[in-house]
XYZ file of C-alpha atoms in Angstrom:
563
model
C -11.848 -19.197 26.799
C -12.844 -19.116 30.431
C -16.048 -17.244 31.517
C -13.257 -15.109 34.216
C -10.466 -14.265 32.667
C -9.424 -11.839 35.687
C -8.851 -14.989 37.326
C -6.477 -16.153 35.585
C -5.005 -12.739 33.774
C -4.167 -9.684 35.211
C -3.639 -6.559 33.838
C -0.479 -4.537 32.463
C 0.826 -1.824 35.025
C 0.929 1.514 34.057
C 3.005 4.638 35.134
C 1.344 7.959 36.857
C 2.988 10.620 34.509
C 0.430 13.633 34.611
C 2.537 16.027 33.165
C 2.656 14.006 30.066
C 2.839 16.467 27.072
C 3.024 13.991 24.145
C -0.808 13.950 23.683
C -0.472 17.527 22.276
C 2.308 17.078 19.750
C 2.108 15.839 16.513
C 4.215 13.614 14.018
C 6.383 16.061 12.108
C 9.673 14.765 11.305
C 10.957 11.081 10.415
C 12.967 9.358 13.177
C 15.650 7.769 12.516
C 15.147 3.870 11.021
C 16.788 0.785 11.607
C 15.817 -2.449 9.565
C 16.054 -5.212 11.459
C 14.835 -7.831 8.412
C 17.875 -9.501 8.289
C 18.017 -10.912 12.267
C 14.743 -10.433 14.171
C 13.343 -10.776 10.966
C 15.078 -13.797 9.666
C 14.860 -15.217 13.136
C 10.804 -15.835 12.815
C 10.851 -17.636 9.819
C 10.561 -21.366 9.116
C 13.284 -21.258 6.790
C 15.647 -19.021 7.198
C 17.153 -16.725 4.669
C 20.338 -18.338 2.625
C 23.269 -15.841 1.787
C 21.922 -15.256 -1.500
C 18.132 -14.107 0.125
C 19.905 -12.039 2.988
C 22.605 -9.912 -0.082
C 19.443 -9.149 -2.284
C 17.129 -8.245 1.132
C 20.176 -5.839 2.102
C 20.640 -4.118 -1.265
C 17.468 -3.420 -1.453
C 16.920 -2.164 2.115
C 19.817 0.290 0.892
C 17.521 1.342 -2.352
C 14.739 2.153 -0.293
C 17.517 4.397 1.676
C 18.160 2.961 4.731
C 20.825 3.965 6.229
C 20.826 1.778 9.577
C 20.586 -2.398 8.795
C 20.692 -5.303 11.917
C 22.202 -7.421 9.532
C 22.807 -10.915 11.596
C 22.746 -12.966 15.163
C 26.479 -13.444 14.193
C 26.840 -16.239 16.986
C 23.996 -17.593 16.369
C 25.118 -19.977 13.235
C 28.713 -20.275 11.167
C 25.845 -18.755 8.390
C 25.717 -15.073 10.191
C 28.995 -15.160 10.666
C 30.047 -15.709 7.404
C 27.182 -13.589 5.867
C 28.456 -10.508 7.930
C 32.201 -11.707 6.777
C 30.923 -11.500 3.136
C 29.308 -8.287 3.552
C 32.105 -6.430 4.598
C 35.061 -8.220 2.414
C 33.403 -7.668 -0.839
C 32.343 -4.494 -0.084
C 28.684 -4.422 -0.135
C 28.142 -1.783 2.477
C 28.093 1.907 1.176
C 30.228 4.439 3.154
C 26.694 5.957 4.592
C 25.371 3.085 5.822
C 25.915 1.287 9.361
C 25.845 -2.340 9.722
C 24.494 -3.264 12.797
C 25.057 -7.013 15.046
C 23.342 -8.066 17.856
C 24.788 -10.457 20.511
C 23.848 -11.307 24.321
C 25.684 -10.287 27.087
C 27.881 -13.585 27.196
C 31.679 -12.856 26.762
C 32.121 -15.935 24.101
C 29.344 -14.373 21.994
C 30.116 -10.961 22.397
C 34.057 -12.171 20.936
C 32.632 -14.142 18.226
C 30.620 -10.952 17.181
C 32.963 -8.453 17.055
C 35.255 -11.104 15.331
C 32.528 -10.878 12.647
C 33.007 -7.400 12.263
C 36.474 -6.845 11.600
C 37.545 -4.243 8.837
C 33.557 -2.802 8.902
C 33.981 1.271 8.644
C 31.265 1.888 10.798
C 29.198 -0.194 13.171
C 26.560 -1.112 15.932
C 27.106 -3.538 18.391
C 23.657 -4.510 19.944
C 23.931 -5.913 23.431
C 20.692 -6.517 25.302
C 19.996 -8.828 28.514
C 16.393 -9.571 30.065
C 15.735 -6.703 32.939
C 11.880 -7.466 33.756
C 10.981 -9.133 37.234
C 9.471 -12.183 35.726
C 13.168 -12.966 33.836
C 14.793 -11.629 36.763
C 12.599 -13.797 39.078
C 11.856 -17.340 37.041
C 13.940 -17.612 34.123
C 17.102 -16.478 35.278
C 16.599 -15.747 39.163
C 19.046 -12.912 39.250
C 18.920 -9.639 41.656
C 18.543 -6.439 40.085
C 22.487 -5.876 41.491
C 23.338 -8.842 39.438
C 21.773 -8.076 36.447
C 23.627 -4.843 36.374
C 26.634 -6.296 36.646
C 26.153 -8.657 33.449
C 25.053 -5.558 31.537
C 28.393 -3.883 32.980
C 30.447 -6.751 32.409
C 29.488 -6.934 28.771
C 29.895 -3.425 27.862
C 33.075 -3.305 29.283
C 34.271 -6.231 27.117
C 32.583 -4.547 23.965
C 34.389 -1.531 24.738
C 37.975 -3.334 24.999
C 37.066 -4.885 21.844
C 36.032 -1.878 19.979
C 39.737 -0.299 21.112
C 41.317 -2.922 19.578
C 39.607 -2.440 16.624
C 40.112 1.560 16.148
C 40.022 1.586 12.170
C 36.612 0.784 12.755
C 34.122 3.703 14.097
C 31.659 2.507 16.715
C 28.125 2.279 18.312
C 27.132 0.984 21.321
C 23.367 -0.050 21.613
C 22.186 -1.506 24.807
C 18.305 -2.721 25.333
C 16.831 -3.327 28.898
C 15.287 -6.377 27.323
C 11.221 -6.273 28.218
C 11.773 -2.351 28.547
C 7.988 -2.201 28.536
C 7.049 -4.269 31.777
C 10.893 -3.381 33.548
C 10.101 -0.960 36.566
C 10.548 2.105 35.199
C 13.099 2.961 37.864
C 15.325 -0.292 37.420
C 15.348 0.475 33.252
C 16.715 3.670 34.252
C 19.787 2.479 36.786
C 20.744 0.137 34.283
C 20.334 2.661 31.386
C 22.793 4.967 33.252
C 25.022 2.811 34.397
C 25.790 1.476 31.172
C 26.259 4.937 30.127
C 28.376 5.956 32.519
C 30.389 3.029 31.751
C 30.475 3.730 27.876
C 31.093 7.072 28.242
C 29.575 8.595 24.589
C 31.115 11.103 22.682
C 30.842 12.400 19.238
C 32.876 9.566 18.090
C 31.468 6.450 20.192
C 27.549 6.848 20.240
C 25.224 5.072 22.632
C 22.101 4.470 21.726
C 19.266 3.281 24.317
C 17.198 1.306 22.951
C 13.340 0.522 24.833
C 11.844 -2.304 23.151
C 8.068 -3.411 23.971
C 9.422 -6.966 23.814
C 6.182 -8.727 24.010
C 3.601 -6.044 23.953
C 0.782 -6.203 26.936
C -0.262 -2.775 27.287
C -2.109 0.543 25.175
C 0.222 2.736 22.984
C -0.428 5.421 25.574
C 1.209 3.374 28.542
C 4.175 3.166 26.375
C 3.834 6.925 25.236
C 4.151 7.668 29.434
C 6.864 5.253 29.576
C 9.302 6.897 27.453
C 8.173 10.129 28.359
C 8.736 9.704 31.604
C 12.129 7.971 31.065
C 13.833 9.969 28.688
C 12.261 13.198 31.865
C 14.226 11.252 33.998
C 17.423 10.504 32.188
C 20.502 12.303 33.396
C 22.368 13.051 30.260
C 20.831 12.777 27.113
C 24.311 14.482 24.823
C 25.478 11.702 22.149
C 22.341 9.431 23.273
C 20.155 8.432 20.666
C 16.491 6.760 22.726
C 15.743 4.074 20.711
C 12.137 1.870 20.450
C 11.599 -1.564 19.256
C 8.131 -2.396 19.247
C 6.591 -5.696 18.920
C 2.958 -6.460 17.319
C 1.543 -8.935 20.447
C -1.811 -6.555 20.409
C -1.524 -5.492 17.449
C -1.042 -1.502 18.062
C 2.228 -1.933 17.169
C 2.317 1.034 14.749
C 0.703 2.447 17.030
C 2.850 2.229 20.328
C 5.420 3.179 17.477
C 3.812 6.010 16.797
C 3.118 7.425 20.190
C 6.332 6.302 21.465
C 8.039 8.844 19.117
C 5.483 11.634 20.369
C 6.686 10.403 23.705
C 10.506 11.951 22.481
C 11.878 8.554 20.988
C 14.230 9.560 18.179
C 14.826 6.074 16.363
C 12.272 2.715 15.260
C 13.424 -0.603 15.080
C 11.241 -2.876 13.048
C 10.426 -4.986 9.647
C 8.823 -4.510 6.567
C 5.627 -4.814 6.435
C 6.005 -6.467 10.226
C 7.593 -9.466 9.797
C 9.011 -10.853 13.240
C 8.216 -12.828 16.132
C 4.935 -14.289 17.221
C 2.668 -11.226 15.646
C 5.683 -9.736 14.688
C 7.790 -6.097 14.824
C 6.855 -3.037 13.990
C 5.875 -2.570 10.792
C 8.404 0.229 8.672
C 6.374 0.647 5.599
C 3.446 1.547 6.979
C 4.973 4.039 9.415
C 6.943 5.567 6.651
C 4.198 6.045 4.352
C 2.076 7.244 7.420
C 4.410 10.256 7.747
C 4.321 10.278 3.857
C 0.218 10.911 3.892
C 0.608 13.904 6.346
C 3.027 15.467 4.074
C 6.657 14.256 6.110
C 9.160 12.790 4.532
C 9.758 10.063 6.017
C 13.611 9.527 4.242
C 12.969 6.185 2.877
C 11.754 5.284 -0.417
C 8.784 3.301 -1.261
C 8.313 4.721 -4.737
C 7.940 1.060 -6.405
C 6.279 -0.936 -3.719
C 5.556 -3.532 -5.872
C 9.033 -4.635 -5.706
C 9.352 -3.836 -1.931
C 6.538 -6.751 -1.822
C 8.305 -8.983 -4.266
C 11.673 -8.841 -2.405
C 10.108 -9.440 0.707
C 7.808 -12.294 -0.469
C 10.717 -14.068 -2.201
C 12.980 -13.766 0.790
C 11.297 -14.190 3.778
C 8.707 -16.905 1.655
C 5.710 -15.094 3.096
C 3.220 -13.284 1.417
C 2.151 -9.615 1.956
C -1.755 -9.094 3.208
C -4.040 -8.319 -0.111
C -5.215 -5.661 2.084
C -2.267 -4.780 4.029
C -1.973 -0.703 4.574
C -0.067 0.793 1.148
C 1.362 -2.592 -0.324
C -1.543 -4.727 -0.188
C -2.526 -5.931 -3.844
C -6.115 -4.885 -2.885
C -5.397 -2.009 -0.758
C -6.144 0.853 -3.129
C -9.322 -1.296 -4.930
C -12.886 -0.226 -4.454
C -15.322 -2.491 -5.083
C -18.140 -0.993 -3.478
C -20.532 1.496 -5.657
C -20.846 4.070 -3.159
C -17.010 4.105 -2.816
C -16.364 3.761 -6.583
C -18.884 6.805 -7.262
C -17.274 8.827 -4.582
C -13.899 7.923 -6.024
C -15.094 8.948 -9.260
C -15.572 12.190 -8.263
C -12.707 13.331 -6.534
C -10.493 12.568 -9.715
C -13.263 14.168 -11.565
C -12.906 17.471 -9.444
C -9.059 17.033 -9.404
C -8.771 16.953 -12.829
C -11.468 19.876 -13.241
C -9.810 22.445 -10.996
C -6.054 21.561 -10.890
C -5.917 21.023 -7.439
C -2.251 20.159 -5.905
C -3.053 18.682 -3.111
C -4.263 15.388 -2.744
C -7.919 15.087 -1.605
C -9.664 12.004 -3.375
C -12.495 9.968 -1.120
C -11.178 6.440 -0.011
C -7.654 7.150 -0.545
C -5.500 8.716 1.956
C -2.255 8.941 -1.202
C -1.703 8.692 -4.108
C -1.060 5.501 -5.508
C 0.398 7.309 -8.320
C 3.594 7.618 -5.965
C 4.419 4.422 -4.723
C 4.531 3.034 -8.203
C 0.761 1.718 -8.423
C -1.724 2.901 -11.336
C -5.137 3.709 -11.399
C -6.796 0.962 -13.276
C -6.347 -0.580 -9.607
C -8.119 1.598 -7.976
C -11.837 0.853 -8.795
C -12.615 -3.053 -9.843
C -15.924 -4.525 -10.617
C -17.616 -7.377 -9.376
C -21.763 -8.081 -7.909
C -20.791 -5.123 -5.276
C -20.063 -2.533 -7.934
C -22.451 -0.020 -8.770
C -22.688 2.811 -11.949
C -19.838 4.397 -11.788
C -16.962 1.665 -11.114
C -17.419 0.137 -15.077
C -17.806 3.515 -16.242
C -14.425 5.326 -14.454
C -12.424 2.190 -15.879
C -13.496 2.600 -19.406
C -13.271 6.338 -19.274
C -10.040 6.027 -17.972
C -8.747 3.144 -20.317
C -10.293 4.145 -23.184
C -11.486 7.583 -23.159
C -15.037 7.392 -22.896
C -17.148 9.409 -20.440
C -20.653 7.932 -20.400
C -23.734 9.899 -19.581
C -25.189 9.036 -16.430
C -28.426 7.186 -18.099
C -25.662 4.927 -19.610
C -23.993 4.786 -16.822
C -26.995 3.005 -15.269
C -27.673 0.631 -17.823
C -24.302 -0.236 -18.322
C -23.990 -1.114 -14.328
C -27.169 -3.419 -14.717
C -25.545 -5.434 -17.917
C -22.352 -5.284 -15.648
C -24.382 -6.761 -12.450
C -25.951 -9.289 -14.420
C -22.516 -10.464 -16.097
C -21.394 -10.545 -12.465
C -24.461 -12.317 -10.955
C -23.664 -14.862 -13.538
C -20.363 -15.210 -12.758
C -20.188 -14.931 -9.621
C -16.783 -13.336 -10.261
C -14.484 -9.985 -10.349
C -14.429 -8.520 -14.209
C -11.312 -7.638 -15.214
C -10.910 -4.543 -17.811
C -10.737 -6.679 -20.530
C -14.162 -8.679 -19.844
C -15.894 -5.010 -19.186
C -14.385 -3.283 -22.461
C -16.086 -6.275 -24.350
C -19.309 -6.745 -22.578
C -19.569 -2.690 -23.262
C -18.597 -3.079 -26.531
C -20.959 -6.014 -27.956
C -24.283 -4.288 -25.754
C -23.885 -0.702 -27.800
C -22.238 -1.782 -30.948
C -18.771 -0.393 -30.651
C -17.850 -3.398 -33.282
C -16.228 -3.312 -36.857
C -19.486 -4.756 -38.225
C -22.501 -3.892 -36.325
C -25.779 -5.337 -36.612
C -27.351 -2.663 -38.058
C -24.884 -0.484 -39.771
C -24.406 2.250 -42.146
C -23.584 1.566 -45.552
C -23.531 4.442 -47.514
C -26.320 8.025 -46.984
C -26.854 11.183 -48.863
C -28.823 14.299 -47.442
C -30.628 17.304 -48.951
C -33.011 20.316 -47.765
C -36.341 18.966 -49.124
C -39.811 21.817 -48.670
C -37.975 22.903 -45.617
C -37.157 19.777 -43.803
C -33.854 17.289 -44.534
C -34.139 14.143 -46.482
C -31.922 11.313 -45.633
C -31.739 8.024 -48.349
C -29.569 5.391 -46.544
C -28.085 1.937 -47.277
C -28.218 -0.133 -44.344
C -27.258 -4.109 -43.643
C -29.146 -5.857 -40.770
C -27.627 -8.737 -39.771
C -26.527 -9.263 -43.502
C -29.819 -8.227 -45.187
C -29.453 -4.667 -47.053
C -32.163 -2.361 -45.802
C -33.255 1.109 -48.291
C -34.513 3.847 -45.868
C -35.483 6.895 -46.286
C -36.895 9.964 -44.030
C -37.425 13.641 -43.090
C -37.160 15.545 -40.158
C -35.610 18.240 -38.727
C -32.459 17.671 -38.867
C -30.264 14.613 -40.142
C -30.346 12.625 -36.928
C -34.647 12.821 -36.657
C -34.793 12.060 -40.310
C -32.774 8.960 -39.904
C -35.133 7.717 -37.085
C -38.079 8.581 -38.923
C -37.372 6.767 -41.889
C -36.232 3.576 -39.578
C -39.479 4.147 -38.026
C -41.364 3.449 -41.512
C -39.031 0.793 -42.703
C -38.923 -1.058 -39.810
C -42.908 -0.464 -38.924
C -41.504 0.382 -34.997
C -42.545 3.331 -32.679
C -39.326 4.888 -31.014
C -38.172 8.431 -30.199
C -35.079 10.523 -30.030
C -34.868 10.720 -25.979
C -31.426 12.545 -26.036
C -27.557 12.346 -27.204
C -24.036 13.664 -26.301
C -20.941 13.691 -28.002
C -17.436 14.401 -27.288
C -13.603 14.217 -28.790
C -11.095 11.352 -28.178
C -7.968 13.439 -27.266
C -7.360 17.036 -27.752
C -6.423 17.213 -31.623
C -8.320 18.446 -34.839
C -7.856 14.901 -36.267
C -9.196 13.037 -32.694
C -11.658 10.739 -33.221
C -15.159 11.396 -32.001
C -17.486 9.001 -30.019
C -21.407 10.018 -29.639
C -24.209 8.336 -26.849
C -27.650 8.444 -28.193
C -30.505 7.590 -26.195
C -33.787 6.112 -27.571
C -37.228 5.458 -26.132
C -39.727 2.748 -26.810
C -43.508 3.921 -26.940
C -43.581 1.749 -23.559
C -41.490 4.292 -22.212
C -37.825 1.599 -22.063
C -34.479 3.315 -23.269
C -32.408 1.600 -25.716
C -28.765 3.133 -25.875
C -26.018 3.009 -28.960
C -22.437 4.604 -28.703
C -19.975 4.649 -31.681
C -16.649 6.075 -32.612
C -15.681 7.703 -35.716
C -13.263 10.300 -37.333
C -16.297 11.641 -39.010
C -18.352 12.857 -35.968
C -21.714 12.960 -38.923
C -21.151 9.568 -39.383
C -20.726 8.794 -35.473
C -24.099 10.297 -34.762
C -26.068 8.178 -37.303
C -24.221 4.931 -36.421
C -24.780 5.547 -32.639
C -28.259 6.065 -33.630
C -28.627 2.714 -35.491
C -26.687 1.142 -32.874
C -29.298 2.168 -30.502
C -32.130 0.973 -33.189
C -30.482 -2.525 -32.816
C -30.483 -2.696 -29.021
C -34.566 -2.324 -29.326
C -34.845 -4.430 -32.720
C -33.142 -7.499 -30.572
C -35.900 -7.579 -28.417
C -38.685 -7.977 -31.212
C -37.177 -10.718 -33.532
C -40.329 -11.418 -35.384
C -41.190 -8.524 -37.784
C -43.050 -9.078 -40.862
C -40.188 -7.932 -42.985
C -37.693 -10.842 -41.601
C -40.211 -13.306 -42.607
């Protein structure tokens, strides 16, 4: 990079449009969409889609509800020929859905592509030819006059063409080529020309489409742009304004975006953005964009999983982890402030009732688009309380106390530390499992007990097995839970205390099971926690309890007793 770049660059002109009025609208209806996959797509890749690739692309581009599809360069290679060929003679285009070509404005490619679409129902014949000074200038070294004319000349050939084919019903597109750095002027003398020459009706639309070919400006330039252009346009009836952005800066949502506030009625682009260089606009995440300020954006993303698969496999490129809505990652917390915060708003959701959507970190969803929860919050080093503790509640039921909560993030973080790696549910079900004794055959467990009232107090007589040994003990206390620990206390010769417990039901029947937390305290002040799960909610209470015992007894493996 050089120390000046102003020496070397310069920058983008603008338009003077101070009347501009898009700032102050908002996004409230979808636009209409056109894929354009399956040539500007296709086009960018290394290997280029076979029949086969381009047939599954297209049916499911007309799953998701599209109801516009650029379907091939059909002079570009005998293969989009013969793919548009096979489209329309084995009938794989629904009655709804227009199948759009694009050619330049040569007269042996513009014959060769309406060639391709004999017998279609309905169609869009794309014509575009470069209109900026620089193509004007270097590449082609044209007059503005003279690049009128070729625009002219094609459209009139397209139109001779499309009378010769009148079972067909069709569209006229035409694209100043490098709309976005064309003088605004010269993009509209073409523009009007070429609709003069088409002359639209109800029957034979034109639609005028402004692409930001390469993209070298801010979204707002291009807001002003076709603001200002579609201000400017003479007639407007049976004109559809069109946009095409490209990615060069990446805004190009963005430009997309304001370009519709700026009165476009129609996006061009790619899912998830394939295309040229940076590549085109990106359709999913302008859909579901709409989709998260409550518009319906008329196409379908309701299993984006398979979006992602289709597009992987046929375009042999893979999606962003993080890319917005479809990324594998892009719903996943791994931070604990994020997790906790997370935690929360399903917490309150599922509290109150609320309808509408309102859960930190996650502007849908994910629910909708076909993705489940257990993605949502994932555990690694990064993770704090409450990302181990949502997962198991919400795989398994359990709602942990908060003190658990804590020590179960600090056996998590260590695991983690360890490992240097993500835990997946399984790993964290098992690590919580073997640290509180969840486990068929505990290490201290309950064998058989018997209470009774005894001068006022309960007594408790227990058969325990530690570790394989069978342990008689016996206590009073207050109730059955404080007799238990008392008795421990004199069997085991230990000092611990009751510091607290909670209990709740596994699902909402009389026969659910019940799981209880109990909390116990060392006389050095250190909590030791058990959980267990039991039909019998007496029996989950005293196992919890010894569960908890064996958390502290692993830490003093010496007693007399073991000798």
């Amino acid at each position: 990079m050089i120390s000046e770049p102003s020496q070397k660059y310069t920058p983008a002109s603008i338009v003077s449009n101070p009347e501009r009025v898009w700032p102050s609208k908002r996004l409230e209806a979808a636009p209409r969409w056109c894929s354009t996959d399956l040539r500007d797509g296709n086009q960018a890749l290394a290997n280029p889609m076979d029949h086969d690739r381009k047939l599954m692309y297209f049916d499911h581009l007309v799953q998701c509800g599209f109801k516009e599809i650029e379907v091939a360069f059909p002079s570009a290679s005998d293969t989009e020929f013969q793919f548009v060929r096979k489209l329309i003679e084995k009938d794989h285009i629904p009655d709804d859905v227009w199948v759009q070509v694009i050619t330049q404005a040569r007269p042996d490619l513009i014959r060769m592509t309406m060639d391709s679409l004999r017998g279609a129902k309905q169609a869009i014949v794309h014509v575009y030819n470069a209109t900026a000074p620089v193509f004007r200038d270097v590449v082609f070294q044209n007059s503005k006059e003279k690049t009128i004319q070729l625009a002219l000349d094609a459209v009139e050939l397209i139109k001779q063409l499309c009378e010769e084919q009148p079972e067909t019903t069709w569209c006229l597109e035409y694209s100043p080529e490098t709309f976005c750095f064309t003088e605004l002027e010269f993009a509209l003398e073409i523009c009007e020309a070429v609709k003069d020459l088409w002359c639209p009706n109800e029957s034979r639309q034109l639609i005028l489409n402004l692409p930001t070919t390469v993209e070298v400006n801010t979204p707002n330039v291009f807001a002003d742009q076709i603001e200002l252009f579609i201000r400017n346009f003479s007639d407007l009836n049976n004109v559809t304004i069109s946009i095409h952005p490209h990615n060069d800066r990446g805004t190009g949502v963005a430009t997309a975006e304001l370009g519709v506030l700026g009165g476009a009625q129609r996006i061009e682009g790619c899912l998830f953005g394939n295309g040229e260089r940076t590549g085109n606009v990106d359709l999913v995440t302008l859909a579901m964009n709409l989709y998260s300020q409550g518009v319906n954006p008329n196409i379908k993303f309701e299993n984006i999983k398979k979006t992602v698969e289709v597009a992987e496999y046929c375009n042999r490129i893979p999606v962003h982890p993080r890319h917005p809505y479809a990324g594998e990652l892009v719903f996943t917390a791994f931070s604990g402030s994020h997790q906790d915060a997370i935690k929360k708003g399903f917490a309150k959701r599922f509290e109150t009732g609320q309808v509408t959507w309102d859960v930190p970190y996650l502007p849908i969803d994910p629910i909708d688009i076909g993705c489940a929860y257990e993605e949502v919050i994932r555990v690694n080093n990064q993770s704090g309380k409450s990302g181990a503790a949502w997962l198991i509640e919400q795989n398994h039921g359990l709602k942990l106390p908060r003190p658990l909560q804590i020590d179960f993030s600090e056996k998590v973080k260590s695991f983690t530390n360890h490992s240097g790696c993500e835990m997946n549910l399984n790993e964290i079900w098992r690590l919580f499992r073997e640290s509180y004794g969840v486990l068929d055959k505990p290490d201290l467990q309950l064998i058989d007990y018997e209470s009774k009232s005894e001068s006022g107090e309960l007594c408790i007589i227990s058969t325990l097995n530690h570790k394989g040994r069978r342990v008689d003990v016996e206590g009073l206390g207050s109730g059955i839970m404080s007799a238990l620990v008392n008795g421990i206390k004199q069997a085991f010769d230990i000092d611990i205390n009751i510091k607290g417990y909670s209990e709740h039901t596994l699902g909402l029947s009389t026969e659910s099971r019940a799981v209880t937390y109990v909390e116990i305290q060392s006389n050095l002040q250190v909590s030791y926690f058990g959980v267990s799960i039991n039909s019998d909610s007496l029996k989950a209470l005293l196992q919890a309890t010894l569960n908890a015992v064996s958390s502290f007894l692993d830490q003093y493996e010496s007693f007399n007793w073991l000798d």
